[in-house]
C-alpha cells in the first residue's frame, strides 16, 4: 500500500516506521529540521518492542509531490489538525482512507466535513512516544497498540491490509 504520514512525532514516527518496516510504501510529510533529518539520516526509532532504522526514509514537505495514496495517517497536534487536513488534499484520492491518530475527539468529524464520512476512519493508539531529536523517536511502551474503524462502520479492505501490516511487525492492531 501507499501510505502518507502527516506528522513525524512520537505517534506518527513510530506507527509510520512500523509500516515501513512491514514493507509498505510510506512517505513522511514533515517540515524543517525533521524533514532534513529524515532525508539525511532516515528515521530512527528506539522502542521497548524493538529498535529500527528506516533508511532511506521517503520524506517531503509537499503533499502534491506524493499524490493520491491508499491511506493517510494524520498524527499532528490537535491544534494543527485544520491546517493539516487542508494540506493533505493532494493525498486524498477517491478511495483514500484517512486515519487520525491524535489527542482529542474532533479530528474524525473535521476530516469527514472535508472528505466525507465514507473516507474517514476513527483511530486510537497507545504508546509512550517522544521525540528525542528530529528524526529520532523513542517509545517506552512494551506493547504499543492501534485500533481503527470506518466512521460509517463499513468493512474496508484498506483497513484490513493496514491491520495485517502492523501484525506482521508485532504491533497489536484491531479493526473496531
mmCIF file of C-alpha atoms in Angstrom:
data_model
loop_
_atom_site.group_PDB
_atom_site.id
_atom_site.type_symbol
_atom_site.label_atom_id
_atom_site.label_comp_id
_atom_site.label_asym_id
_atom_site.label_seq_id
_atom_site.Cartn_x
_atom_site.Cartn_y
_atom_site.Cartn_z
ATOM 1 C CA UNK A 1 0.000 0.000 0.000
ATOM 2 C CA UNK A 2 0.987 3.612 -0.451
ATOM 3 C CA UNK A 3 0.696 5.445 2.860
ATOM 4 C CA UNK A 4 1.372 9.060 3.815
ATOM 5 C CA UNK A 5 2.098 10.016 7.409
ATOM 6 C CA UNK A 6 1.272 13.619 8.290
ATOM 7 C CA UNK A 7 3.349 14.476 11.363
ATOM 8 C CA UNK A 8 6.511 12.630 12.378
ATOM 9 C CA UNK A 9 6.454 12.989 16.149
ATOM 10 C CA UNK A 10 6.178 10.213 18.706
ATOM 11 C CA UNK A 11 2.953 8.777 17.248
ATOM 12 C CA UNK A 12 3.410 9.361 13.517
ATOM 13 C CA UNK A 13 7.091 8.476 13.649
ATOM 14 C CA UNK A 14 6.538 5.208 15.497
ATOM 15 C CA UNK A 15 3.471 3.931 13.638
ATOM 16 C CA UNK A 16 4.776 5.134 10.260
ATOM 17 C CA UNK A 17 8.151 3.472 10.835
ATOM 18 C CA UNK A 18 6.469 0.169 11.715
ATOM 19 C CA UNK A 19 4.572 0.310 8.406
ATOM 20 C CA UNK A 20 7.809 0.961 6.513
ATOM 21 C CA UNK A 21 9.394 -1.950 8.418
ATOM 22 C CA UNK A 22 6.467 -4.115 7.239
ATOM 23 C CA UNK A 23 7.382 -3.275 3.623
ATOM 24 C CA UNK A 24 4.635 -0.757 2.926
ATOM 25 C CA UNK A 25 5.356 2.315 0.765
ATOM 26 C CA UNK A 26 5.447 5.076 3.386
ATOM 27 C CA UNK A 27 6.079 8.750 2.721
ATOM 28 C CA UNK A 28 6.514 11.036 5.705
ATOM 29 C CA UNK A 29 5.174 14.585 5.379
ATOM 30 C CA UNK A 30 7.434 16.729 7.539
ATOM 31 C CA UNK A 31 8.982 20.197 7.792
ATOM 32 C CA UNK A 32 12.134 21.954 8.898
ATOM 33 C CA UNK A 33 14.697 20.077 10.977
ATOM 34 C CA UNK A 34 12.651 16.881 10.955
ATOM 35 C CA UNK A 35 12.496 16.840 7.160
ATOM 36 C CA UNK A 36 16.249 17.440 6.923
ATOM 37 C CA UNK A 37 16.993 14.681 9.432
ATOM 38 C CA UNK A 38 14.765 12.179 7.631
ATOM 39 C CA UNK A 39 16.382 12.919 4.288
ATOM 40 C CA UNK A 40 19.954 12.827 5.622
ATOM 41 C CA UNK A 41 19.851 10.072 8.262
ATOM 42 C CA UNK A 42 16.498 8.287 7.982
ATOM 43 C CA UNK A 43 14.063 7.722 10.838
ATOM 44 C CA UNK A 44 15.490 6.135 13.981
ATOM 45 C CA UNK A 45 13.112 4.526 16.471
ATOM 46 C CA UNK A 46 14.236 3.232 19.847
ATOM 47 C CA UNK A 47 11.469 1.124 21.298
ATOM 48 C CA UNK A 48 10.770 -1.305 24.095
ATOM 49 C CA UNK A 49 9.384 -3.642 21.417
ATOM 50 C CA UNK A 50 12.447 -3.408 19.154
ATOM 51 C CA UNK A 51 14.585 -0.656 17.656
ATOM 52 C CA UNK A 52 14.632 0.151 13.949
ATOM 53 C CA UNK A 53 16.174 2.488 11.431
ATOM 54 C CA UNK A 54 14.193 3.372 8.328
ATOM 55 C CA UNK A 55 16.850 4.433 5.867
ATOM 56 C CA UNK A 56 16.274 5.805 3.427
ATOM 57 C CA UNK A 57 13.088 7.402 4.691
ATOM 58 C CA UNK A 58 10.864 8.838 1.973
ATOM 59 C CA UNK A 59 10.065 12.359 3.152
ATOM 60 C CA UNK A 60 8.763 15.595 1.705
ATOM 61 C CA UNK A 61 7.099 18.822 2.768
ATOM 62 C CA UNK A 62 4.934 18.830 -0.384
ATOM 63 C CA UNK A 63 1.905 16.501 -0.385
ATOM 64 C CA UNK A 64 1.297 17.365 -4.054
ATOM 65 C CA UNK A 65 4.632 15.720 -4.914
ATOM 66 C CA UNK A 66 3.288 12.467 -3.446
ATOM 67 C CA UNK A 67 -0.177 12.492 -4.997
ATOM 68 C CA UNK A 68 -3.072 10.220 -4.015
ATOM 69 C CA UNK A 69 -2.282 7.374 -1.625
ATOM 70 C CA UNK A 70 -4.236 4.448 -0.191
ATOM 71 C CA UNK A 71 -4.138 5.701 3.410
ATOM 72 C CA UNK A 72 -3.213 8.854 5.292
ATOM 73 C CA UNK A 73 -2.248 8.646 8.954
ATOM 74 C CA UNK A 74 -2.911 12.066 10.464
ATOM 75 C CA UNK A 75 -0.651 12.369 13.507
ATOM 76 C CA UNK A 76 -0.288 16.078 14.200
ATOM 77 C CA UNK A 77 -1.191 18.040 17.332
ATOM 78 C CA UNK A 78 -4.902 18.752 17.704
ATOM 79 C CA UNK A 79 -4.475 22.484 17.125
ATOM 80 C CA UNK A 80 -2.632 21.694 13.858
ATOM 81 C CA UNK A 81 -5.414 19.453 12.503
ATOM 82 C CA UNK A 82 -7.407 22.025 10.473
ATOM 83 C CA UNK A 83 -4.334 23.182 8.547
ATOM 84 C CA UNK A 84 -3.049 19.619 8.086
ATOM 85 C CA UNK A 85 -6.446 18.407 6.882
ATOM 86 C CA UNK A 86 -6.483 21.124 4.236
ATOM 87 C CA UNK A 87 -2.872 20.483 3.183
ATOM 88 C CA UNK A 88 -3.492 16.758 2.677
ATOM 89 C CA UNK A 89 -5.945 17.331 -0.212
ATOM 90 C CA UNK A 90 -3.413 16.150 -2.851
ATOM 91 C CA UNK A 91 -3.035 12.859 -0.941
ATOM 92 C CA UNK A 92 -6.758 12.108 -0.947
ATOM 93 C CA UNK A 93 -7.820 10.118 -3.990
ATOM 94 C CA UNK A 94 -11.411 8.907 -4.432
ATOM 95 C CA UNK A 95 -10.775 5.765 -2.338
ATOM 96 C CA UNK A 96 -8.165 7.081 0.115
ATOM 97 C CA UNK A 97 -8.924 6.484 3.780
ATOM 98 C CA UNK A 98 -7.783 8.986 6.419
ATOM 99 C CA UNK A 99 -6.998 7.658 9.904
ATOM 100 C CA UNK A 100 -6.487 10.296 12.625
ATOM 101 C CA UNK A 101 -4.134 9.414 15.484
ATOM 102 C CA UNK A 102 -4.095 12.499 17.679
ATOM 103 C CA UNK A 103 -5.348 13.755 21.007
ATOM 104 C CA UNK A 104 -8.934 14.886 21.150
ATOM 105 C CA UNK A 105 -12.151 13.730 19.556
ATOM 106 C CA UNK A 106 -12.672 16.400 16.897
ATOM 107 C CA UNK A 107 -10.402 15.099 14.117
ATOM 108 C CA UNK A 108 -12.716 12.428 12.631
ATOM 109 C CA UNK A 109 -15.549 14.951 12.298
ATOM 110 C CA UNK A 110 -13.158 17.576 10.919
ATOM 111 C CA UNK A 111 -11.896 15.090 8.314
ATOM 112 C CA UNK A 112 -15.422 13.949 7.425
ATOM 113 C CA UNK A 113 -16.562 17.549 6.913
ATOM 114 C CA UNK A 114 -13.892 17.962 4.228
ATOM 115 C CA UNK A 115 -13.584 14.475 2.660
ATOM 116 C CA UNK A 116 -16.854 12.716 3.519
ATOM 117 C CA UNK A 117 -17.614 10.208 6.238
ATOM 118 C CA UNK A 118 -17.124 7.290 3.821
ATOM 119 C CA UNK A 119 -13.398 8.153 3.519
ATOM 120 C CA UNK A 120 -12.617 8.562 7.229
ATOM 121 C CA UNK A 121 -11.816 6.078 9.966
ATOM 122 C CA UNK A 122 -11.662 6.693 13.664
ATOM 123 C CA UNK A 123 -8.296 5.884 15.175
ATOM 124 C CA UNK A 124 -6.921 5.111 18.622
ATOM 125 C CA UNK A 125 -3.415 4.148 19.607
ATOM 126 C CA UNK A 126 -1.368 3.604 22.708
ATOM 127 C CA UNK A 127 2.357 4.073 23.240
ATOM 128 C CA UNK A 128 4.718 6.225 25.299
ATOM 129 C CA UNK A 129 6.320 8.019 22.377
ATOM 130 C CA UNK A 130 8.507 11.093 22.396
ATOM 131 C CA UNK A 131 10.823 12.964 20.089
ATOM 132 C CA UNK A 132 14.450 12.583 21.182
ATOM 133 C CA UNK A 133 15.683 14.760 18.316
ATOM 134 C CA UNK A 134 14.474 15.470 14.791
ATOM 135 C CA UNK A 135 14.194 12.102 13.050
ATOM 136 C CA UNK A 136 14.729 10.189 16.316
ATOM 137 C CA UNK A 137 11.740 8.754 18.218
ATOM 138 C CA UNK A 138 11.669 6.823 21.495
ATOM 139 C CA UNK A 139 8.819 4.601 22.701
ATOM 140 C CA UNK A 140 8.869 3.180 26.245
ATOM 141 C CA UNK A 141 5.614 1.180 25.986
ATOM 142 C CA UNK A 142 6.387 -2.561 25.700
ATOM 143 C CA UNK A 143 3.194 -3.359 23.761
ATOM 144 C CA UNK A 144 2.028 -0.473 21.549
ATOM 145 C CA UNK A 145 -1.395 -0.925 20.008
ATOM 146 C CA UNK A 146 -3.543 0.649 17.348
ATOM 147 C CA UNK A 147 -7.235 0.354 16.560
ATOM 148 C CA UNK A 148 -9.224 1.890 13.721
ATOM 149 C CA UNK A 149 -12.584 1.557 12.009
ATOM 150 C CA UNK A 150 -14.611 3.315 9.358
ATOM 151 C CA UNK A 151 -16.938 6.010 10.689
ATOM 152 C CA UNK A 152 -19.824 4.529 8.700
ATOM 153 C CA UNK A 153 -18.996 1.018 10.052
ATOM 154 C CA UNK A 154 -18.481 -0.447 6.580
ATOM 155 C CA UNK A 155 -15.808 -3.114 6.127
ATOM 156 C CA UNK A 156 -12.810 -1.680 4.304
ATOM 157 C CA UNK A 157 -10.104 -3.684 2.552
ATOM 158 C CA UNK A 158 -7.509 -0.963 3.093
ATOM 159 C CA UNK A 159 -8.034 -1.088 6.846
ATOM 160 C CA UNK A 160 -7.731 -4.882 6.736
ATOM 161 C CA UNK A 161 -4.410 -4.542 4.908
ATOM 162 C CA UNK A 162 -3.311 -1.894 7.426
ATOM 163 C CA UNK A 163 -4.105 -4.244 10.315
ATOM 164 C CA UNK A 164 -2.223 -7.070 8.587
ATOM 165 C CA UNK A 165 0.840 -4.865 8.014
ATOM 166 C CA UNK A 166 1.004 -3.940 11.695
ATOM 167 C CA UNK A 167 0.557 -7.540 12.763
ATOM 168 C CA UNK A 168 3.482 -8.612 10.525
ATOM 169 C CA UNK A 169 5.800 -6.456 12.659
ATOM 170 C CA UNK A 170 4.312 -7.333 16.040
ATOM 171 C CA UNK A 171 2.063 -4.321 16.679
ATOM 172 C CA UNK A 172 -1.307 -5.235 18.161
ATOM 173 C CA UNK A 173 -3.835 -3.913 15.637
ATOM 174 C CA UNK A 174 -7.593 -4.257 15.604
ATOM 175 C CA UNK A 175 -10.441 -3.056 13.428
ATOM 176 C CA UNK A 176 -13.151 -1.566 15.624
#
